[in-house]
Amino acid sequence: HLNDDIAMMAGKDIGDEGALRKSEERVARTYADYGDAMNLLSGARLEVSGIFLDPGETATDQFRLYGGPKHTTILSEVTLPDGATPAHMNEIIRYGFTGPLAKGLLWLLKFFHSGLRNYGLAIVLLTILVRGAMFPISQRSSQSMKQMQQRMKIIQPDLDEVRRKHKADPQRVNTETLKIYRKYGVNPAGQLGGCLMIAAQMPIFFAMFSMLRNAAELRGAPFVLWVDDLTAPDMLVSVFGFPIRILPLVMTVGTILQQ
């Protein structure tokens, strides 16, 4: 697998001298994905317990060792030495506490890719789906916080007056503040509800992040134009050795416009 990936990465820029540095970066990333091959071979260790032998007795066992990317399709096809029993090696991929959710998102990602044949577009479609599913919660949270801010803006002069008038009596300030809240129908705990609705979305975002970070399927997968590897930073040009990355700039501008 390593040799095939190295040949594929290096072969992308054959005949293009101007892309030599980019080709070298791709090859270096591929080696980094696998780790140093010699260290991998010489540093492997297999521990077996539970075998007891009498003097002069011998025993033979069989093992299958896998060295390669944590690609779910490859791992799910691995069997035990009998060739028939699934080894369930795909379980070695750890997604953290959002495991089941991350696996579901990965299944959707691969499903979209089967139709679009582009993991970049599949990620875009999956993101739209996730954000769309979360939109009612986000919208409700945003409206709740906005209403609270509007009400607080109305009663703020009264609150300031209470603090000024009874600044020497903190207990009286609290009492009068609660009266003002009741008068205008303001529930201070309402802000907590908006925060809880935002927190309810966090497991999905954690699962999305964990899934994309562990998806070996994305290694070397192109998106569009200069974005030719979804597991590496994009680089359109380099100015005095400093890479210009377009996607972070687009994300920054988009975030500012949304705010």
PDB file of C-alpha atoms in Angstrom:
ATOM      1  CA  HIS A   1       0.000   0.000   0.000  1.00  0.00           C
ATOM      2  CA  LEU A   2       2.805   2.410   0.851  1.00  0.00           C
ATOM      3  CA  ASN A   3       4.594   1.838  -2.454  1.00  0.00           C
ATOM      4  CA  ASP A   4       1.360   2.268  -4.406  1.00  0.00           C
ATOM      5  CA  ASP A   5       0.551   5.530  -2.627  1.00  0.00           C
ATOM      6  CA  ILE A   6       4.078   6.885  -3.113  1.00  0.00           C
ATOM      7  CA  ALA A   7       3.933   6.086  -6.834  1.00  0.00           C
ATOM      8  CA  MET A   8       0.509   7.699  -7.151  1.00  0.00           C
ATOM      9  CA  MET A   9       1.522  10.876  -5.314  1.00  0.00           C
ATOM     10  CA  ALA A  10       4.808  11.238  -7.194  1.00  0.00           C
ATOM     11  CA  GLY A  11       3.172  10.463 -10.511  1.00  0.00           C
ATOM     12  CA  LYS A  12       0.798  13.406 -10.300  1.00  0.00           C
ATOM     13  CA  ASP A  13       3.520  15.888 -11.207  1.00  0.00           C
ATOM     14  CA  ILE A  14       5.675  13.890 -13.630  1.00  0.00           C
ATOM     15  CA  GLY A  15       6.817  16.204 -16.410  1.00  0.00           C
ATOM     16  CA  ASP A  16       5.998  19.348 -14.454  1.00  0.00           C
ATOM     17  CA  GLU A  17       9.254  20.731 -13.055  1.00  0.00           C
ATOM     18  CA  GLY A  18       7.490  23.691 -11.489  1.00  0.00           C
ATOM     19  CA  ALA A  19       5.469  21.339  -9.292  1.00  0.00           C
ATOM     20  CA  LEU A  20       8.490  19.413  -7.996  1.00  0.00           C
ATOM     21  CA  ARG A  21       8.335  20.969  -4.525  1.00  0.00           C
ATOM     22  CA  LYS A  22       4.626  20.234  -4.259  1.00  0.00           C
ATOM     23  CA  SER A  23       5.256  16.636  -5.299  1.00  0.00           C
ATOM     24  CA  GLU A  24       7.937  16.268  -2.640  1.00  0.00           C
ATOM     25  CA  GLU A  25       5.505  17.598  -0.020  1.00  0.00           C
ATOM     26  CA  ARG A  26       2.908  15.017  -1.063  1.00  0.00           C
ATOM     27  CA  VAL A  27       5.407  12.170  -0.835  1.00  0.00           C
ATOM     28  CA  ALA A  28       6.591  13.388   2.576  1.00  0.00           C
ATOM     29  CA  ARG A  29       2.989  13.503   3.825  1.00  0.00           C
ATOM     30  CA  THR A  30       2.404   9.957   2.574  1.00  0.00           C
ATOM     31  CA  TYR A  31       5.455   8.687   4.467  1.00  0.00           C
ATOM     32  CA  ALA A  32       4.248  10.536   7.553  1.00  0.00           C
ATOM     33  CA  ASP A  33       0.834   8.872   7.269  1.00  0.00           C
ATOM     34  CA  TYR A  34       2.399   5.429   7.436  1.00  0.00           C
ATOM     35  CA  GLY A  35       5.229   6.297   9.793  1.00  0.00           C
ATOM     36  CA  ASP A  36       8.824   5.270   9.174  1.00  0.00           C
ATOM     37  CA  ALA A  37       8.554   1.856   7.472  1.00  0.00           C
ATOM     38  CA  MET A  38      11.709   0.418   9.063  1.00  0.00           C
ATOM     39  CA  ASN A  39      10.686   1.510  12.550  1.00  0.00           C
ATOM     40  CA  LEU A  40       7.257   0.018  11.930  1.00  0.00           C
ATOM     41  CA  LEU A  41       8.764  -3.356  11.069  1.00  0.00           C
ATOM     42  CA  SER A  42      11.485  -3.486  13.699  1.00  0.00           C
ATOM     43  CA  GLY A  43       9.332  -1.993  16.452  1.00  0.00           C
ATOM     44  CA  ALA A  44       6.311  -4.258  16.155  1.00  0.00           C
ATOM     45  CA  ARG A  45       5.607  -6.525  19.118  1.00  0.00           C
ATOM     46  CA  LEU A  46       3.139  -9.341  19.518  1.00  0.00           C
ATOM     47  CA  GLU A  47       2.195 -10.480  23.003  1.00  0.00           C
ATOM     48  CA  VAL A  48       0.350 -13.756  23.533  1.00  0.00           C
ATOM     49  CA  SER A  49      -0.929 -14.980  26.861  1.00  0.00           C
ATOM     50  CA  GLY A  50      -2.794 -18.078  28.013  1.00  0.00           C
ATOM     51  CA  ILE A  51      -0.649 -20.763  26.341  1.00  0.00           C
ATOM     52  CA  PHE A  52       0.749 -23.383  28.745  1.00  0.00           C
ATOM     53  CA  LEU A  53       3.044 -26.131  27.536  1.00  0.00           C
ATOM     54  CA  ASP A  54       4.376 -29.258  29.253  1.00  0.00           C
ATOM     55  CA  PRO A  55       8.084 -30.103  28.907  1.00  0.00           C
ATOM     56  CA  GLY A  56       8.787 -31.115  25.324  1.00  0.00           C
ATOM     57  CA  GLU A  57       5.336 -30.123  24.136  1.00  0.00           C
ATOM     58  CA  THR A  58       4.939 -27.762  21.167  1.00  0.00           C
ATOM     59  CA  ALA A  59       2.074 -25.677  19.881  1.00  0.00           C
ATOM     60  CA  THR A  60       1.436 -23.838  16.641  1.00  0.00           C
ATOM     61  CA  ASP A  61      -0.775 -20.793  16.168  1.00  0.00           C
ATOM     62  CA  GLN A  62      -1.491 -18.474  13.280  1.00  0.00           C
ATOM     63  CA  PHE A  63      -1.727 -14.696  13.194  1.00  0.00           C
ATOM     64  CA  ARG A  64      -2.502 -12.084  10.593  1.00  0.00           C
ATOM     65  CA  LEU A  65      -0.805  -8.713  10.997  1.00  0.00           C
ATOM     66  CA  TYR A  66      -2.024  -5.567   9.292  1.00  0.00           C
ATOM     67  CA  GLY A  67       0.061  -2.455   8.697  1.00  0.00           C
ATOM     68  CA  GLY A  68      -1.631   0.375   6.846  1.00  0.00           C
ATOM     69  CA  PRO A  69      -4.174   3.174   6.995  1.00  0.00           C
ATOM     70  CA  LYS A  70      -7.244   2.874   9.198  1.00  0.00           C
ATOM     71  CA  HIS A  71      -9.495   2.583   6.174  1.00  0.00           C
ATOM     72  CA  THR A  72     -12.884   1.260   7.263  1.00  0.00           C
ATOM     73  CA  THR A  73     -13.484  -0.623   4.008  1.00  0.00           C
ATOM     74  CA  ILE A  74     -10.149  -2.456   4.247  1.00  0.00           C
ATOM     75  CA  LEU A  75     -10.438  -3.186   7.951  1.00  0.00           C
ATOM     76  CA  SER A  76     -14.014  -4.452   7.732  1.00  0.00           C
ATOM     77  CA  GLU A  77     -12.967  -7.064   5.142  1.00  0.00           C
ATOM     78  CA  VAL A  78     -10.181  -8.572   7.279  1.00  0.00           C
ATOM     79  CA  THR A  79     -10.871 -12.057   8.566  1.00  0.00           C
ATOM     80  CA  LEU A  80      -9.298 -14.347  11.152  1.00  0.00           C
ATOM     81  CA  PRO A  81      -6.750 -16.939   9.981  1.00  0.00           C
ATOM     82  CA  ASP A  82      -9.575 -19.329   9.090  1.00  0.00           C
ATOM     83  CA  GLY A  83     -10.467 -16.946   6.269  1.00  0.00           C
ATOM     84  CA  ALA A  84     -14.153 -16.848   7.146  1.00  0.00           C
ATOM     85  CA  THR A  85     -14.605 -15.308  10.590  1.00  0.00           C
ATOM     86  CA  PRO A  86     -14.681 -11.458  10.537  1.00  0.00           C
ATOM     87  CA  ALA A  87     -11.901  -9.919  12.612  1.00  0.00           C
ATOM     88  CA  HIS A  88     -13.880  -6.704  13.268  1.00  0.00           C
ATOM     89  CA  MET A  89     -10.673  -4.704  12.868  1.00  0.00           C
ATOM     90  CA  ASN A  90     -12.688  -1.607  12.026  1.00  0.00           C
ATOM     91  CA  GLU A  91     -13.355  -1.388  15.774  1.00  0.00           C
ATOM     92  CA  ILE A  92      -9.761  -0.207  16.325  1.00  0.00           C
ATOM     93  CA  ILE A  93     -10.765   3.233  15.024  1.00  0.00           C
ATOM     94  CA  ARG A  94     -11.584   5.340  18.074  1.00  0.00           C
ATOM     95  CA  TYR A  95     -14.006   8.233  17.703  1.00  0.00           C
ATOM     96  CA  GLY A  96     -14.232   9.122  21.380  1.00  0.00           C
ATOM     97  CA  PHE A  97     -17.490   9.409  23.290  1.00  0.00           C
ATOM     98  CA  THR A  98     -19.359  10.286  20.071  1.00  0.00           C
ATOM     99  CA  GLY A  99     -18.440   6.942  18.462  1.00  0.00           C
ATOM    100  CA  PRO A 100     -21.889   5.756  17.281  1.00  0.00           C
ATOM    101  CA  LEU A 101     -22.755   9.215  15.974  1.00  0.00           C
ATOM    102  CA  ALA A 102     -19.404   9.569  14.181  1.00  0.00           C
ATOM    103  CA  LYS A 103     -19.850   6.151  12.542  1.00  0.00           C
ATOM    104  CA  GLY A 104     -23.275   7.205  11.317  1.00  0.00           C
ATOM    105  CA  LEU A 105     -21.852  10.399   9.831  1.00  0.00           C
ATOM    106  CA  LEU A 106     -19.065   8.404   8.137  1.00  0.00           C
ATOM    107  CA  TRP A 107     -21.664   6.096   6.615  1.00  0.00           C
ATOM    108  CA  LEU A 108     -23.526   9.127   5.259  1.00  0.00           C
ATOM    109  CA  LEU A 109     -20.277  10.620   3.937  1.00  0.00           C
ATOM    110  CA  LYS A 110     -19.446   7.428   2.047  1.00  0.00           C
ATOM    111  CA  PHE A 111     -23.043   7.191   0.810  1.00  0.00           C
ATOM    112  CA  PHE A 112     -22.898  10.714  -0.637  1.00  0.00           C
ATOM    113  CA  HIS A 113     -19.495   9.948  -2.141  1.00  0.00           C
ATOM    114  CA  SER A 114     -20.890   6.886  -3.910  1.00  0.00           C
ATOM    115  CA  GLY A 115     -23.163   9.207  -5.858  1.00  0.00           C
ATOM    116  CA  LEU A 116     -21.039  12.343  -6.186  1.00  0.00           C
ATOM    117  CA  ARG A 117     -17.663  10.591  -6.610  1.00  0.00           C
ATOM    118  CA  ASN A 118     -16.021  13.520  -4.825  1.00  0.00           C
ATOM    119  CA  TYR A 119     -15.343  13.533  -1.086  1.00  0.00           C
ATOM    120  CA  GLY A 120     -15.146  17.326  -1.010  1.00  0.00           C
ATOM    121  CA  LEU A 121     -18.676  17.658  -2.378  1.00  0.00           C
ATOM    122  CA  ALA A 122     -19.781  14.853  -0.052  1.00  0.00           C
ATOM    123  CA  ILE A 123     -18.470  16.827   2.944  1.00  0.00           C
ATOM    124  CA  VAL A 124     -20.294  19.944   1.748  1.00  0.00           C
ATOM    125  CA  LEU A 125     -23.553  18.013   1.361  1.00  0.00           C
ATOM    126  CA  LEU A 126     -23.130  16.326   4.754  1.00  0.00           C
ATOM    127  CA  THR A 127     -22.458  19.696   6.399  1.00  0.00           C
ATOM    128  CA  ILE A 128     -25.604  21.173   4.850  1.00  0.00           C
ATOM    129  CA  LEU A 129     -27.586  18.179   6.085  1.00  0.00           C
ATOM    130  CA  VAL A 130     -26.220  18.448   9.635  1.00  0.00           C
ATOM    131  CA  ARG A 131     -26.684  22.208   9.806  1.00  0.00           C
ATOM    132  CA  GLY A 132     -30.188  21.843   8.379  1.00  0.00           C
ATOM    133  CA  ALA A 133     -31.099  19.290  11.026  1.00  0.00           C
ATOM    134  CA  MET A 134     -29.761  21.601  13.723  1.00  0.00           C
ATOM    135  CA  PHE A 135     -31.402  24.727  12.303  1.00  0.00           C
ATOM    136  CA  PRO A 136     -34.626  24.560  14.384  1.00  0.00           C
ATOM    137  CA  ILE A 137     -32.600  24.322  17.600  1.00  0.00           C
ATOM    138  CA  SER A 138     -30.200  27.075  16.509  1.00  0.00           C
ATOM    139  CA  GLN A 139     -33.061  29.320  15.408  1.00  0.00           C
ATOM    140  CA  ARG A 140     -34.981  28.821  18.653  1.00  0.00           C
ATOM    141  CA  SER A 141     -31.874  29.485  20.732  1.00  0.00           C
ATOM    142  CA  SER A 142     -31.051  32.612  18.745  1.00  0.00           C
ATOM    143  CA  GLN A 143     -34.598  33.972  19.044  1.00  0.00           C
ATOM    144  CA  SER A 144     -34.716  33.238  22.768  1.00  0.00           C
ATOM    145  CA  MET A 145     -31.452  35.058  23.423  1.00  0.00           C
ATOM    146  CA  LYS A 146     -32.485  37.950  21.194  1.00  0.00           C
ATOM    147  CA  GLN A 147     -35.790  38.393  23.042  1.00  0.00           C
ATOM    148  CA  MET A 148     -33.977  38.281  26.366  1.00  0.00           C
ATOM    149  CA  GLN A 149     -31.526  40.953  25.207  1.00  0.00           C
ATOM    150  CA  GLN A 150     -34.381  43.184  24.048  1.00  0.00           C
ATOM    151  CA  ARG A 151     -36.199  42.883  27.389  1.00  0.00           C
ATOM    152  CA  MET A 152     -33.004  43.487  29.344  1.00  0.00           C
ATOM    153  CA  LYS A 153     -32.401  46.606  27.280  1.00  0.00           C
ATOM    154  CA  ILE A 154     -35.849  47.917  28.267  1.00  0.00           C
ATOM    155  CA  ILE A 155     -35.461  47.294  31.990  1.00  0.00           C
ATOM    156  CA  GLN A 156     -31.785  48.265  32.204  1.00  0.00           C
ATOM    157  CA  PRO A 157     -32.539  51.902  33.226  1.00  0.00           C
ATOM    158  CA  ASP A 158     -34.722  50.634  36.098  1.00  0.00           C
ATOM    159  CA  LEU A 159     -32.005  48.232  37.216  1.00  0.00           C
ATOM    160  CA  ASP A 160     -29.405  50.995  37.134  1.00  0.00           C
ATOM    161  CA  GLU A 161     -31.690  53.216  39.191  1.00  0.00           C
ATOM    162  CA  VAL A 162     -32.167  50.492  41.824  1.00  0.00           C
ATOM    163  CA  ARG A 163     -28.433  49.918  42.111  1.00  0.00           C
ATOM    164  CA  ARG A 164     -27.811  53.660  42.434  1.00  0.00           C
ATOM    165  CA  LYS A 165     -30.584  54.203  44.979  1.00  0.00           C
ATOM    166  CA  HIS A 166     -29.778  51.217  47.216  1.00  0.00           C
ATOM    167  CA  LYS A 167     -26.066  50.762  46.603  1.00  0.00           C
ATOM    168  CA  ALA A 168     -25.464  50.567  50.365  1.00  0.00           C
ATOM    169  CA  ASP A 169     -27.961  47.720  50.777  1.00  0.00           C
ATOM    170  CA  PRO A 170     -27.159  44.718  48.513  1.00  0.00           C
ATOM    171  CA  GLN A 171     -30.087  42.712  49.859  1.00  0.00           C
ATOM    172  CA  ARG A 172     -32.521  45.502  48.961  1.00  0.00           C
ATOM    173  CA  VAL A 173     -30.961  45.650  45.485  1.00  0.00           C
ATOM    174  CA  ASN A 174     -31.662  41.938  44.966  1.00  0.00           C
ATOM    175  CA  THR A 175     -35.235  42.281  46.196  1.00  0.00           C
ATOM    176  CA  GLU A 176     -36.022  45.262  43.985  1.00  0.00           C
ATOM    177  CA  THR A 177     -34.320  43.609  41.008  1.00  0.00           C
ATOM    178  CA  LEU A 178     -36.564  40.554  41.317  1.00  0.00           C
ATOM    179  CA  LYS A 179     -39.606  42.836  41.455  1.00  0.00           C
ATOM    180  CA  ILE A 180     -38.549  44.492  38.214  1.00  0.00           C
ATOM    181  CA  TYR A 181     -38.030  41.070  36.594  1.00  0.00           C
ATOM    182  CA  ARG A 182     -41.527  39.995  37.608  1.00  0.00           C
ATOM    183  CA  LYS A 183     -43.033  43.282  36.438  1.00  0.00           C
ATOM    184  CA  TYR A 184     -41.664  42.874  32.907  1.00  0.00           C
ATOM    185  CA  GLY A 185     -41.974  39.074  32.775  1.00  0.00           C
ATOM    186  CA  VAL A 186     -38.244  38.481  32.565  1.00  0.00           C
ATOM    187  CA  ASN A 187     -36.896  35.102  33.627  1.00  0.00           C
ATOM    188  CA  PRO A 188     -33.134  35.283  34.321  1.00  0.00           C
ATOM    189  CA  ALA A 189     -32.916  31.524  33.847  1.00  0.00           C
ATOM    190  CA  GLY A 190     -34.118  31.987  30.277  1.00  0.00           C
ATOM    191  CA  GLN A 191     -30.571  32.778  29.184  1.00  0.00           C
ATOM    192  CA  LEU A 192     -29.482  29.400  30.531  1.00  0.00           C
ATOM    193  CA  GLY A 193     -32.049  27.696  28.332  1.00  0.00           C
ATOM    194  CA  GLY A 194     -30.532  29.260  25.229  1.00  0.00           C
ATOM    195  CA  CYS A 195     -27.086  28.090  26.275  1.00  0.00           C
ATOM    196  CA  LEU A 196     -28.393  24.561  26.883  1.00  0.00           C
ATOM    197  CA  MET A 197     -29.857  24.430  23.381  1.00  0.00           C
ATOM    198  CA  ILE A 198     -26.475  25.427  21.980  1.00  0.00           C
ATOM    199  CA  ALA A 199     -24.746  22.814  24.141  1.00  0.00           C
ATOM    200  CA  ALA A 200     -27.151  20.164  22.851  1.00  0.00           C
ATOM    201  CA  GLN A 201     -25.612  20.568  19.400  1.00  0.00           C
ATOM    202  CA  MET A 202     -22.023  20.114  20.545  1.00  0.00           C
ATOM    203  CA  PRO A 203     -21.968  16.263  20.445  1.00  0.00           C
ATOM    204  CA  ILE A 204     -22.886  16.369  16.752  1.00  0.00           C
ATOM    205  CA  PHE A 205     -20.121  18.848  15.987  1.00  0.00           C
ATOM    206  CA  PHE A 206     -17.620  16.802  18.016  1.00  0.00           C
ATOM    207  CA  ALA A 207     -18.692  13.680  16.112  1.00  0.00           C
ATOM    208  CA  MET A 208     -18.275  15.489  12.789  1.00  0.00           C
ATOM    209  CA  PHE A 209     -14.789  16.658  13.736  1.00  0.00           C
ATOM    210  CA  SER A 210     -13.749  13.226  15.025  1.00  0.00           C
ATOM    211  CA  MET A 211     -15.102  11.481  11.934  1.00  0.00           C
ATOM    212  CA  LEU A 212     -13.282  13.756   9.490  1.00  0.00           C
ATOM    213  CA  ARG A 213     -10.043  13.539  11.481  1.00  0.00           C
ATOM    214  CA  ASN A 214     -10.082   9.727  11.419  1.00  0.00           C
ATOM    215  CA  ALA A 215     -11.416   9.166   7.905  1.00  0.00           C
ATOM    216  CA  ALA A 216      -8.498   7.595   6.015  1.00  0.00           C
ATOM    217  CA  GLU A 217     -10.761   7.623   2.947  1.00  0.00           C
ATOM    218  CA  LEU A 218      -9.970  11.327   2.552  1.00  0.00           C
ATOM    219  CA  ARG A 219      -6.203  10.816   2.256  1.00  0.00           C
ATOM    220  CA  GLY A 220      -5.105  11.974  -1.184  1.00  0.00           C
ATOM    221  CA  ALA A 221      -8.711  12.664  -2.208  1.00  0.00           C
ATOM    222  CA  PRO A 222      -9.044  15.756  -4.447  1.00  0.00           C
ATOM    223  CA  PHE A 223     -11.753  18.383  -4.190  1.00  0.00           C
ATOM    224  CA  VAL A 224     -11.625  21.078  -6.886  1.00  0.00           C
ATOM    225  CA  LEU A 225      -8.906  22.922  -8.773  1.00  0.00           C
ATOM    226  CA  TRP A 226      -5.813  23.336  -6.573  1.00  0.00           C
ATOM    227  CA  VAL A 227      -7.337  21.498  -3.576  1.00  0.00           C
ATOM    228  CA  ASP A 228      -5.928  18.068  -4.436  1.00  0.00           C
ATOM    229  CA  ASP A 229      -5.680  16.471  -0.976  1.00  0.00           C
ATOM    230  CA  LEU A 230      -8.432  16.839   1.621  1.00  0.00           C
ATOM    231  CA  THR A 231      -6.109  15.734   4.433  1.00  0.00           C
ATOM    232  CA  ALA A 232      -3.566  18.482   3.800  1.00  0.00           C
ATOM    233  CA  PRO A 233      -3.703  22.290   3.847  1.00  0.00           C
ATOM    234  CA  ASP A 234      -4.498  23.759   0.443  1.00  0.00           C
ATOM    235  CA  MET A 235      -1.812  25.833  -1.225  1.00  0.00           C
ATOM    236  CA  LEU A 236      -2.455  27.862  -4.356  1.00  0.00           C
ATOM    237  CA  VAL A 237       0.793  29.835  -4.514  1.00  0.00           C
ATOM    238  CA  SER A 238       3.840  30.509  -2.377  1.00  0.00           C
ATOM    239  CA  VAL A 239       5.114  34.048  -1.834  1.00  0.00           C
ATOM    240  CA  PHE A 240       8.739  34.200  -0.691  1.00  0.00           C
ATOM    241  CA  GLY A 241       8.362  30.723   0.727  1.00  0.00           C
ATOM    242  CA  PHE A 242       5.149  31.609   2.594  1.00  0.00           C
ATOM    243  CA  PRO A 243       2.191  29.478   1.433  1.00  0.00           C
ATOM    244  CA  ILE A 244      -1.023  31.286   0.552  1.00  0.00           C
ATOM    245  CA  ARG A 245      -3.948  29.132   1.669  1.00  0.00           C
ATOM    246  CA  ILE A 246      -7.274  30.147   0.151  1.00  0.00           C
ATOM    247  CA  LEU A 247      -9.721  28.020   2.148  1.00  0.00           C
ATOM    248  CA  PRO A 248      -8.860  29.577   5.558  1.00  0.00           C
ATOM    249  CA  LEU A 249      -9.242  33.033   3.992  1.00  0.00           C
ATOM    250  CA  VAL A 250     -12.649  32.096   2.546  1.00  0.00           C
ATOM    251  CA  MET A 251     -13.717  30.722   5.933  1.00  0.00           C
ATOM    252  CA  THR A 252     -12.583  33.894   7.713  1.00  0.00           C
ATOM    253  CA  VAL A 253     -14.436  36.173   5.295  1.00  0.00           C
ATOM    254  CA  GLY A 254     -17.546  33.977   5.518  1.00  0.00           C
ATOM    255  CA  THR A 255     -17.476  34.064   9.326  1.00  0.00           C
ATOM    256  CA  ILE A 256     -17.146  37.869   9.365  1.00  0.00           C
ATOM    257  CA  LEU A 257     -20.057  38.255   6.929  1.00  0.00           C
ATOM    258  CA  GLN A 258     -22.222  35.914   9.042  1.00  0.00           C
ATOM    259  CA  GLN A 259     -21.460  37.879  12.195  1.00  0.00           C
TER     260      GLN A 259
END
